[in-house]
PDB file of C-alpha atoms in Angstrom:
ATOM      1  CA  MET D  29       0.002  -0.032  -0.069  1.00  0.00           C
ATOM      2  CA  ALA D  30       1.415   3.412  -1.006  1.00  0.00           C
ATOM      3  CA  PHE D  31       0.866   5.813   1.796  1.00  0.00           C
ATOM      4  CA  PRO D  32       0.800   9.580   1.631  1.00  0.00           C
ATOM      5  CA  ALA D  33       3.757  11.378   3.280  1.00  0.00           C
ATOM      6  CA  ALA D  34       2.894  14.146   5.612  1.00  0.00           C
ATOM      7  CA  GLY D  35       4.204  16.829   3.287  1.00  0.00           C
ATOM      8  CA  GLN D  36       2.035  15.652   0.356  1.00  0.00           C
ATOM      9  CA  THR D  37      -1.224  16.596   2.051  1.00  0.00           C
ATOM     10  CA  PRO D  38      -3.015  19.022  -0.364  1.00  0.00           C
ATOM     11  CA  ALA D  39      -4.095  22.488   0.811  1.00  0.00           C
ATOM     12  CA  ALA D  40      -7.215  22.415   2.919  1.00  0.00           C
ATOM     13  CA  ALA D  41     -10.579  23.813   1.741  1.00  0.00           C
ATOM     14  CA  ALA D  42     -10.672  27.560   2.185  1.00  0.00           C
ATOM     15  CA  SER D  43     -13.383  27.363   4.796  1.00  0.00           C
ATOM     16  CA  ALA D  44     -11.143  25.689   7.315  1.00  0.00           C
ATOM     17  CA  THR D  45      -7.885  27.591   7.020  1.00  0.00           C
ATOM     18  CA  THR D  46      -8.694  30.313   9.419  1.00  0.00           C
ATOM     19  CA  GLY D  47      -9.140  27.793  12.274  1.00  0.00           C
ATOM     20  CA  LYS D  48     -11.509  29.773  14.544  1.00  0.00           C
ATOM     21  CA  ALA D  49     -13.961  28.259  17.119  1.00  0.00           C
ATOM     22  CA  GLY D  50     -17.413  28.117  15.647  1.00  0.00           C
ATOM     23  CA  GLU D  51     -16.206  27.596  12.147  1.00  0.00           C
ATOM     24  CA  VAL D  52     -18.111  25.048  10.097  1.00  0.00           C
ATOM     25  CA  GLN D  53     -16.899  22.895   7.315  1.00  0.00           C
ATOM     26  CA  GLU D  54     -18.842  20.301   5.181  1.00  0.00           C
ATOM     27  CA  GLY D  55     -17.607  17.328   3.156  1.00  0.00           C
ATOM     28  CA  LEU D  56     -16.874  13.609   3.427  1.00  0.00           C
ATOM     29  CA  ALA D  57     -15.556  11.680   6.517  1.00  0.00           C
ATOM     30  CA  ALA D  58     -13.546   8.511   6.136  1.00  0.00           C
ATOM     31  CA  PHE D  59     -12.296   6.240   8.957  1.00  0.00           C
ATOM     32  CA  TYR D  60      -9.107   4.445   9.978  1.00  0.00           C
ATOM     33  CA  GLY D  61      -9.121   0.719  10.260  1.00  0.00           C
ATOM     34  CA  THR D  62      -7.680  -1.319  13.057  1.00  0.00           C
ATOM     35  CA  ARG D  63      -4.713  -2.114  10.855  1.00  0.00           C
ATOM     36  CA  LEU D  64      -2.820   1.086  11.903  1.00  0.00           C
ATOM     37  CA  ASN D  65      -3.640   0.776  15.632  1.00  0.00           C
ATOM     38  CA  GLY D  66      -0.576   1.603  17.662  1.00  0.00           C
ATOM     39  CA  ARG D  67       1.304   3.432  14.902  1.00  0.00           C
ATOM     40  CA  LYS D  68       2.456   6.973  15.185  1.00  0.00           C
ATOM     41  CA  THR D  69       0.276   9.842  13.971  1.00  0.00           C
ATOM     42  CA  ALA D  70       1.635  13.067  12.575  1.00  0.00           C
ATOM     43  CA  SER D  71       1.355  14.666  16.085  1.00  0.00           C
ATOM     44  CA  GLY D  72       3.661  11.988  17.516  1.00  0.00           C
ATOM     45  CA  GLU D  73       0.913  10.289  19.576  1.00  0.00           C
ATOM     46  CA  LYS D  74       0.096   6.646  18.699  1.00  0.00           C
ATOM     47  CA  TYR D  75      -3.148   6.001  16.926  1.00  0.00           C
ATOM     48  CA  ASP D  76      -5.590   4.419  19.418  1.00  0.00           C
ATOM     49  CA  GLN D  77      -8.580   2.903  17.600  1.00  0.00           C
ATOM     50  CA  ASN D  78     -10.653   3.264  20.792  1.00  0.00           C
ATOM     51  CA  ALA D  79      -9.938   6.894  21.312  1.00  0.00           C
ATOM     52  CA  MET D  80     -12.076   9.765  19.952  1.00  0.00           C
ATOM     53  CA  SER D  81      -9.476  11.192  17.553  1.00  0.00           C
ATOM     54  CA  ALA D  82      -9.169  12.417  13.965  1.00  0.00           C
ATOM     55  CA  ALA D  83      -7.046  13.698  11.165  1.00  0.00           C
ATOM     56  CA  HIS D  84      -7.572  17.161   9.733  1.00  0.00           C
ATOM     57  CA  LYS D  85      -5.542  18.959   7.035  1.00  0.00           C
ATOM     58  CA  THR D  86      -4.798  22.182   8.980  1.00  0.00           C
ATOM     59  CA  LEU D  87      -6.405  22.518  12.365  1.00  0.00           C
ATOM     60  CA  PRO D  88      -3.608  22.552  15.123  1.00  0.00           C
ATOM     61  CA  PHE D  89      -3.202  19.249  17.042  1.00  0.00           C
ATOM     62  CA  GLY D  90      -5.242  19.255  20.199  1.00  0.00           C
ATOM     63  CA  THR D  91      -8.149  21.103  18.615  1.00  0.00           C
ATOM     64  CA  ARG D  92     -11.577  19.710  19.430  1.00  0.00           C
ATOM     65  CA  VAL D  93     -14.258  19.469  16.741  1.00  0.00           C
ATOM     66  CA  ARG D  94     -17.875  18.177  16.702  1.00  0.00           C
ATOM     67  CA  VAL D  95     -18.554  15.963  13.655  1.00  0.00           C
ATOM     68  CA  THR D  96     -22.162  15.193  12.594  1.00  0.00           C
ATOM     69  CA  ASN D  97     -23.155  12.508  10.167  1.00  0.00           C
ATOM     70  CA  THR D  98     -25.728  14.446   8.150  1.00  0.00           C
ATOM     71  CA  ARG D  99     -27.384  11.136   6.999  1.00  0.00           C
ATOM     72  CA  ASN D 100     -28.557  10.249  10.418  1.00  0.00           C
ATOM     73  CA  GLY D 101     -27.918  13.226  12.623  1.00  0.00           C
ATOM     74  CA  ARG D 102     -25.519  11.420  14.995  1.00  0.00           C
ATOM     75  CA  SER D 103     -22.606  13.420  16.235  1.00  0.00           C
ATOM     76  CA  VAL D 104     -19.346  12.909  18.127  1.00  0.00           C
ATOM     77  CA  GLU D 105     -16.636  15.067  19.549  1.00  0.00           C
ATOM     78  CA  VAL D 106     -13.098  14.312  18.525  1.00  0.00           C
ATOM     79  CA  ARG D 107      -9.635  15.699  19.021  1.00  0.00           C
ATOM     80  CA  ILE D 108      -7.279  16.344  16.097  1.00  0.00           C
ATOM     81  CA  ASN D 109      -3.974  14.413  16.392  1.00  0.00           C
ATOM     82  CA  ASP D 110      -3.091  13.600  12.812  1.00  0.00           C
ATOM     83  CA  ARG D 111      -2.889  15.039   9.265  1.00  0.00           C
ATOM     84  CA  GLY D 112      -5.197  14.042   6.461  1.00  0.00           C
ATOM     85  CA  PRO D 113      -7.359  13.230   4.545  1.00  0.00           C
ATOM     86  CA  THR D 114      -5.953  12.983   1.126  1.00  0.00           C
ATOM     87  CA  GLN D 115      -9.273  11.809  -0.580  1.00  0.00           C
ATOM     88  CA  PRO D 116     -11.166  14.171  -2.899  1.00  0.00           C
ATOM     89  CA  ASN D 117     -13.827  16.072  -0.830  1.00  0.00           C
ATOM     90  CA  GLY D 118     -12.509  14.452   2.355  1.00  0.00           C
ATOM     91  CA  ILE D 119     -12.430  16.844   5.246  1.00  0.00           C
ATOM     92  CA  ILE D 120     -11.753  14.542   8.185  1.00  0.00           C
ATOM     93  CA  ASP D 121     -10.556  10.962   8.935  1.00  0.00           C
ATOM     94  CA  LEU D 122     -12.081   9.459  12.095  1.00  0.00           C
ATOM     95  CA  SER D 123     -10.753   6.803  14.525  1.00  0.00           C
ATOM     96  CA  ARG D 124     -12.724   3.465  14.444  1.00  0.00           C
ATOM     97  CA  ALA D 125     -14.448   4.261  17.680  1.00  0.00           C
ATOM     98  CA  ALA D 126     -15.579   7.719  16.420  1.00  0.00           C
ATOM     99  CA  ALA D 127     -16.849   6.144  13.154  1.00  0.00           C
ATOM    100  CA  ALA D 128     -18.761   3.591  15.197  1.00  0.00           C
ATOM    101  CA  LYS D 129     -20.546   6.311  17.200  1.00  0.00           C
ATOM    102  CA  LEU D 130     -21.458   7.948  13.809  1.00  0.00           C
ATOM    103  CA  GLY D 131     -22.883   4.697  12.564  1.00  0.00           C
ATOM    104  CA  MET D 132     -20.761   4.757   9.413  1.00  0.00           C
ATOM    105  CA  LEU D 133     -18.612   1.550   9.714  1.00  0.00           C
ATOM    106  CA  ARG D 134     -20.769  -0.393   7.288  1.00  0.00           C
ATOM    107  CA  ALA D 135     -21.763   2.606   5.190  1.00  0.00           C
ATOM    108  CA  GLY D 136     -18.154   3.653   4.441  1.00  0.00           C
ATOM    109  CA  ASN D 137     -17.499   7.321   3.744  1.00  0.00           C
ATOM    110  CA  VAL D 138     -20.421   9.583   4.737  1.00  0.00           C
ATOM    111  CA  PRO D 139     -21.234  13.326   4.411  1.00  0.00           C
ATOM    112  CA  VAL D 140     -20.505  15.233   7.606  1.00  0.00           C
ATOM    113  CA  ARG D 141     -20.641  18.642   9.106  1.00  0.00           C
ATOM    114  CA  LEU D 142     -17.607  19.618  11.211  1.00  0.00           C
ATOM    115  CA  GLU D 143     -17.792  22.405  13.815  1.00  0.00           C
ATOM    116  CA  VAL D 144     -14.690  23.739  15.466  1.00  0.00           C
ATOM    117  CA  LEU D 145     -15.195  23.745  19.267  1.00  0.00           C
ATOM    118  CA  ASN D 146     -11.904  25.102  20.493  1.00  0.00           C
ATOM    119  CA  VAL D 147      -8.721  25.711  18.653  1.00  0.00           C
ATOM    120  CA  ALA D 148      -5.495  24.462  20.293  1.00  0.00           C
ATOM    121  CA  PRO D 149      -2.587  26.975  20.177  1.00  0.00           C
ATOM    122  CA  ALA D 150      -0.263  26.117  17.336  1.00  0.00           C
ATOM    123  CA  ALA D 151       2.895  24.265  18.442  1.00  0.00           C
ATOM    124  CA  GLU D 152       5.972  26.427  19.184  1.00  0.00           C
ATOM    125  CA  PRO D 153       8.094  26.948  16.130  1.00  0.00           C
ATOM    126  CA  ARG D 154      11.228  24.879  16.398  1.00  0.00           C
ATOM    127  CA  ARG D 155      14.384  26.793  17.217  1.00  0.00           C
ATOM    128  CA  ARG D 156      17.159  26.597  14.794  1.00  0.00           C
ATOM    129  CA  ALA D 157      20.074  24.526  15.898  1.00  0.00           C
ATOM    130  CA  PRO D 158      22.974  26.595  17.175  1.00  0.00           C
TER     131      PRO D 158
ATOM    132  CA  MET K  30       0.682   8.700  10.588  1.00  0.00           C
ATOM    133  CA  ALA K  31       3.858   6.704  10.063  1.00  0.00           C
ATOM    134  CA  PHE K  32       3.244   3.892   7.595  1.00  0.00           C
ATOM    135  CA  PRO K  33       5.340   0.788   7.204  1.00  0.00           C
ATOM    136  CA  ALA K  34       7.370   0.498   4.059  1.00  0.00           C
ATOM    137  CA  ALA K  35       6.979  -2.637   2.117  1.00  0.00           C
ATOM    138  CA  GLY K  36      10.486  -3.859   2.935  1.00  0.00           C
ATOM    139  CA  GLN K  37       9.931  -3.450   6.607  1.00  0.00           C
ATOM    140  CA  THR K  38       7.365  -6.218   6.937  1.00  0.00           C
ATOM    141  CA  PRO K  39       8.641  -8.693   9.477  1.00  0.00           C
ATOM    142  CA  ALA K  40       9.145 -12.340   8.571  1.00  0.00           C
ATOM    143  CA  ALA K  41       5.848 -14.346   8.531  1.00  0.00           C
ATOM    144  CA  ALA K  42       4.956 -17.015  11.045  1.00  0.00           C
ATOM    145  CA  ALA K  43       6.660 -20.194   9.977  1.00  0.00           C
ATOM    146  CA  SER K  44       3.328 -22.055   9.297  1.00  0.00           C
ATOM    147  CA  ALA K  45       2.527 -19.871   6.307  1.00  0.00           C
ATOM    148  CA  THR K  46       5.721 -19.589   4.519  1.00  0.00           C
ATOM    149  CA  THR K  47       5.409 -22.793   2.392  1.00  0.00           C
ATOM    150  CA  GLY K  48       2.279 -21.340   0.789  1.00  0.00           C
ATOM    151  CA  LYS K  49       0.446 -24.604  -0.064  1.00  0.00           C
ATOM    152  CA  ALA K  50      -3.221 -25.127  -0.710  1.00  0.00           C
ATOM    153  CA  GLY K  51      -4.989 -26.395   2.441  1.00  0.00           C
ATOM    154  CA  GLU K  52      -2.436 -24.813   4.734  1.00  0.00           C
ATOM    155  CA  VAL K  53      -3.941 -23.389   7.934  1.00  0.00           C
ATOM    156  CA  GLN K  54      -2.769 -20.355   9.967  1.00  0.00           C
ATOM    157  CA  GLU K  55      -4.184 -18.898  13.133  1.00  0.00           C
ATOM    158  CA  GLY K  56      -3.751 -15.433  14.660  1.00  0.00           C
ATOM    159  CA  LEU K  57      -5.369 -11.948  14.612  1.00  0.00           C
ATOM    160  CA  ALA K  58      -7.090 -10.120  11.743  1.00  0.00           C
ATOM    161  CA  ALA K  59      -7.231  -6.406  11.445  1.00  0.00           C
ATOM    162  CA  PHE K  60      -9.018  -4.332   8.764  1.00  0.00           C
ATOM    163  CA  TYR K  61      -8.356  -1.362   6.574  1.00  0.00           C
ATOM    164  CA  GLY K  62     -10.505   1.736   6.974  1.00  0.00           C
ATOM    165  CA  THR K  63     -12.075   3.686   4.256  1.00  0.00           C
ATOM    166  CA  ARG K  64      -9.289   6.243   4.606  1.00  0.00           C
ATOM    167  CA  LEU K  65      -7.032   4.411   2.179  1.00  0.00           C
ATOM    168  CA  ASN K  66      -9.697   3.704  -0.427  1.00  0.00           C
ATOM    169  CA  GLY K  67      -8.317   4.156  -3.920  1.00  0.00           C
ATOM    170  CA  ARG K  68      -4.654   4.060  -2.861  1.00  0.00           C
ATOM    171  CA  LYS K  69      -2.233   1.608  -4.453  1.00  0.00           C
ATOM    172  CA  THR K  70      -1.530  -1.707  -2.691  1.00  0.00           C
ATOM    173  CA  ALA K  71       1.778  -3.513  -2.793  1.00  0.00           C
ATOM    174  CA  SER K  72       0.541  -5.495  -5.743  1.00  0.00           C
ATOM    175  CA  GLY K  73      -0.097  -2.373  -7.811  1.00  0.00           C
ATOM    176  CA  GLU K  74      -3.874  -2.757  -7.631  1.00  0.00           C
ATOM    177  CA  LYS K  75      -5.807   0.013  -5.983  1.00  0.00           C
ATOM    178  CA  TYR K  76      -7.395  -0.772  -2.537  1.00  0.00           C
ATOM    179  CA  ASP K  77     -11.122  -1.146  -3.052  1.00  0.00           C
ATOM    180  CA  GLN K  78     -12.916  -1.054   0.222  1.00  0.00           C
ATOM    181  CA  ASN K  79     -15.938  -2.885  -1.330  1.00  0.00           C
ATOM    182  CA  ALA K  80     -13.836  -5.753  -2.732  1.00  0.00           C
ATOM    183  CA  MET K  81     -12.947  -9.041  -0.969  1.00  0.00           C
ATOM    184  CA  SER K  82      -9.295  -8.426  -0.634  1.00  0.00           C
ATOM    185  CA  ALA K  83      -6.544  -8.736   2.050  1.00  0.00           C
ATOM    186  CA  ALA K  84      -2.978  -8.241   2.959  1.00  0.00           C
ATOM    187  CA  HIS K  85      -0.754 -11.205   3.842  1.00  0.00           C
ATOM    188  CA  LYS K  86       2.925 -11.320   4.680  1.00  0.00           C
ATOM    189  CA  THR K  87       4.063 -13.897   2.220  1.00  0.00           C
ATOM    190  CA  LEU K  88       1.408 -15.603   0.021  1.00  0.00           C
ATOM    191  CA  PRO K  89       1.696 -14.621  -3.609  1.00  0.00           C
ATOM    192  CA  PHE K  90      -0.672 -11.934  -4.954  1.00  0.00           C
ATOM    193  CA  GLY K  91      -3.791 -13.550  -6.365  1.00  0.00           C
ATOM    194  CA  THR K  92      -3.873 -16.393  -3.787  1.00  0.00           C
ATOM    195  CA  ARG K  93      -7.355 -17.015  -2.384  1.00  0.00           C
ATOM    196  CA  VAL K  94      -7.808 -17.786   1.275  1.00  0.00           C
ATOM    197  CA  ARG K  95     -10.816 -18.477   3.480  1.00  0.00           C
ATOM    198  CA  VAL K  96     -10.804 -16.548   6.687  1.00  0.00           C
ATOM    199  CA  THR K  97     -12.993 -17.620   9.644  1.00  0.00           C
ATOM    200  CA  ASN K  98     -13.752 -15.345  12.607  1.00  0.00           C
ATOM    201  CA  THR K  99     -13.353 -17.955  15.378  1.00  0.00           C
ATOM    202  CA  ARG K 100     -15.506 -15.878  17.769  1.00  0.00           C
ATOM    203  CA  ASN K 101     -18.656 -16.286  15.740  1.00  0.00           C
ATOM    204  CA  GLY K 102     -17.921 -18.825  13.008  1.00  0.00           C
ATOM    205  CA  ARG K 103     -18.578 -16.479  10.143  1.00  0.00           C
ATOM    206  CA  SER K 104     -16.135 -16.845   7.149  1.00  0.00           C
ATOM    207  CA  VAL K 105     -15.241 -15.100   4.001  1.00  0.00           C
ATOM    208  CA  GLU K 106     -13.090 -15.711   0.888  1.00  0.00           C
ATOM    209  CA  VAL K 107     -10.592 -13.106   0.011  1.00  0.00           C
ATOM    210  CA  ARG K 108      -7.844 -12.489  -2.546  1.00  0.00           C
ATOM    211  CA  ILE K 109      -4.315 -11.420  -1.458  1.00  0.00           C
ATOM    212  CA  ASN K 110      -3.318  -8.185  -3.171  1.00  0.00           C
ATOM    213  CA  ASP K 111      -1.274  -6.377  -0.480  1.00  0.00           C
ATOM    214  CA  ARG K 112       1.561  -6.950   2.025  1.00  0.00           C
ATOM    215  CA  GLY K 113       0.975  -6.823   5.873  1.00  0.00           C
ATOM    216  CA  PRO K 114       0.209  -7.004   8.624  1.00  0.00           C
ATOM    217  CA  THR K 115       2.915  -5.453  10.924  1.00  0.00           C
ATOM    218  CA  GLN K 116       1.018  -5.845  14.130  1.00  0.00           C
ATOM    219  CA  PRO K 117       2.189  -8.445  16.659  1.00  0.00           C
ATOM    220  CA  ASN K 118       0.189 -11.645  16.149  1.00  0.00           C
ATOM    221  CA  GLY K 119      -1.480 -10.238  13.056  1.00  0.00           C
ATOM    222  CA  ILE K 120      -1.784 -12.678  10.154  1.00  0.00           C
ATOM    223  CA  ILE K 121      -4.043 -10.830   7.812  1.00  0.00           C
ATOM    224  CA  ASP K 122      -5.432  -7.326   7.138  1.00  0.00           C
ATOM    225  CA  LEU K 123      -8.896  -7.448   5.600  1.00  0.00           C
ATOM    226  CA  SER K 124     -10.797  -4.959   3.356  1.00  0.00           C
ATOM    227  CA  ARG K 125     -13.703  -3.137   5.008  1.00  0.00           C
ATOM    228  CA  ALA K 126     -16.194  -5.245   3.094  1.00  0.00           C
ATOM    229  CA  ALA K 127     -14.539  -8.519   4.228  1.00  0.00           C
ATOM    230  CA  ALA K 128     -14.469  -7.310   7.802  1.00  0.00           C
ATOM    231  CA  ALA K 129     -18.150  -6.411   7.566  1.00  0.00           C
ATOM    232  CA  LYS K 130     -18.970  -9.954   6.458  1.00  0.00           C
ATOM    233  CA  LEU K 131     -17.002 -11.347   9.463  1.00  0.00           C
ATOM    234  CA  GLY K 132     -18.895  -9.008  11.822  1.00  0.00           C
ATOM    235  CA  MET K 133     -15.711  -7.433  13.175  1.00  0.00           C
ATOM    236  CA  LEU K 134     -16.134  -3.719  12.349  1.00  0.00           C
ATOM    237  CA  ARG K 135     -17.299  -2.851  15.869  1.00  0.00           C
ATOM    238  CA  ALA K 136     -15.194  -5.479  17.684  1.00  0.00           C
ATOM    239  CA  GLY K 137     -11.889  -4.446  16.228  1.00  0.00           C
ATOM    240  CA  ASN K 138      -9.214  -7.045  15.758  1.00  0.00           C
ATOM    241  CA  VAL K 139     -10.464 -10.672  16.174  1.00  0.00           C
ATOM    242  CA  PRO K 140      -8.927 -14.117  16.223  1.00  0.00           C
ATOM    243  CA  VAL K 141      -9.255 -15.839  12.897  1.00  0.00           C
ATOM    244  CA  ARG K 142      -8.352 -19.120  11.186  1.00  0.00           C
ATOM    245  CA  LEU K 143      -6.917 -18.747   7.593  1.00  0.00           C
ATOM    246  CA  GLU K 144      -7.097 -21.534   5.164  1.00  0.00           C
ATOM    247  CA  VAL K 145      -5.197 -21.342   1.866  1.00  0.00           C
ATOM    248  CA  LEU K 146      -7.593 -22.305  -0.942  1.00  0.00           C
ATOM    249  CA  ASN K 147      -5.332 -21.994  -4.012  1.00  0.00           C
ATOM    250  CA  VAL K 148      -1.943 -20.403  -4.358  1.00  0.00           C
ATOM    251  CA  ALA K 149      -1.409 -18.064  -7.271  1.00  0.00           C
ATOM    252  CA  PRO K 150       1.922 -18.656  -9.154  1.00  0.00           C
ATOM    253  CA  ALA K 151       4.666 -16.243  -8.012  1.00  0.00           C
ATOM    254  CA  ALA K 152       5.128 -13.273 -10.273  1.00  0.00           C
ATOM    255  CA  GLU K 153       7.662 -13.600 -13.151  1.00  0.00           C
ATOM    256  CA  PRO K 154      11.068 -12.431 -12.035  1.00  0.00           C
ATOM    257  CA  ARG K 155      11.778  -9.109 -13.706  1.00  0.00           C
ATOM    258  CA  ARG K 156      14.231  -9.201 -16.522  1.00  0.00           C
ATOM    259  CA  ARG K 157      17.347  -7.219 -16.193  1.00  0.00           C
ATOM    260  CA  ALA K 158      17.451  -4.117 -18.349  1.00  0.00           C
ATOM    261  CA  PRO K 159      19.713  -4.683 -21.365  1.00  0.00           C
TER     262      PRO K 159
END
């Protein structure tokens, strides 16, 4: 399987680049399988299939968002700890547990509405080596 | 997310390395999410979340295996088109559709029995460039 490198993530949809609380974005959600459980995410945390986590293209790690499956109205709160998606029209990749709460494991990708709850401060810029 | 490179796949359990029809292997099954749908597998085929496909460490691409969820007795036939798993005790990574048939999407990883149905001939060795 060819995987995307972190630097290859395409630019996010314009609506999400400001990253303010209350901001709303609409598009498709995908989910992680159990295959990657325990592997490192872009934030350095390990992917935990039972945690409420997700990948977003631009929101700072630690940001909390509410994701609503617009097909059935179910919603879940997740914390951003990875970068993605790379799929066309994809706005968020959810952990298996979050996808289960949204009732999308059998359906596959579903349309969602994403609302930014609180934006985590961006990580400190790395200092240049002396 | 840090992904395994194809060359980093650890050696398979001894029981599956001979690759003969009728061979049986037991261990854990994981599954792919929808996140990777459309991306290339190690065989060159694209991952299709709705197809009955799977990743195995050593069996030649095109080999068909029967996978049985030993928790509920449900089984499915899949075709090997990718390399994996990298998880401890993992013997097969299943497509979302195959995992759905085994009733393991909510459960996560489950113990399975794998039976080799027919082994595909190994790919032709590549000719050296003139």
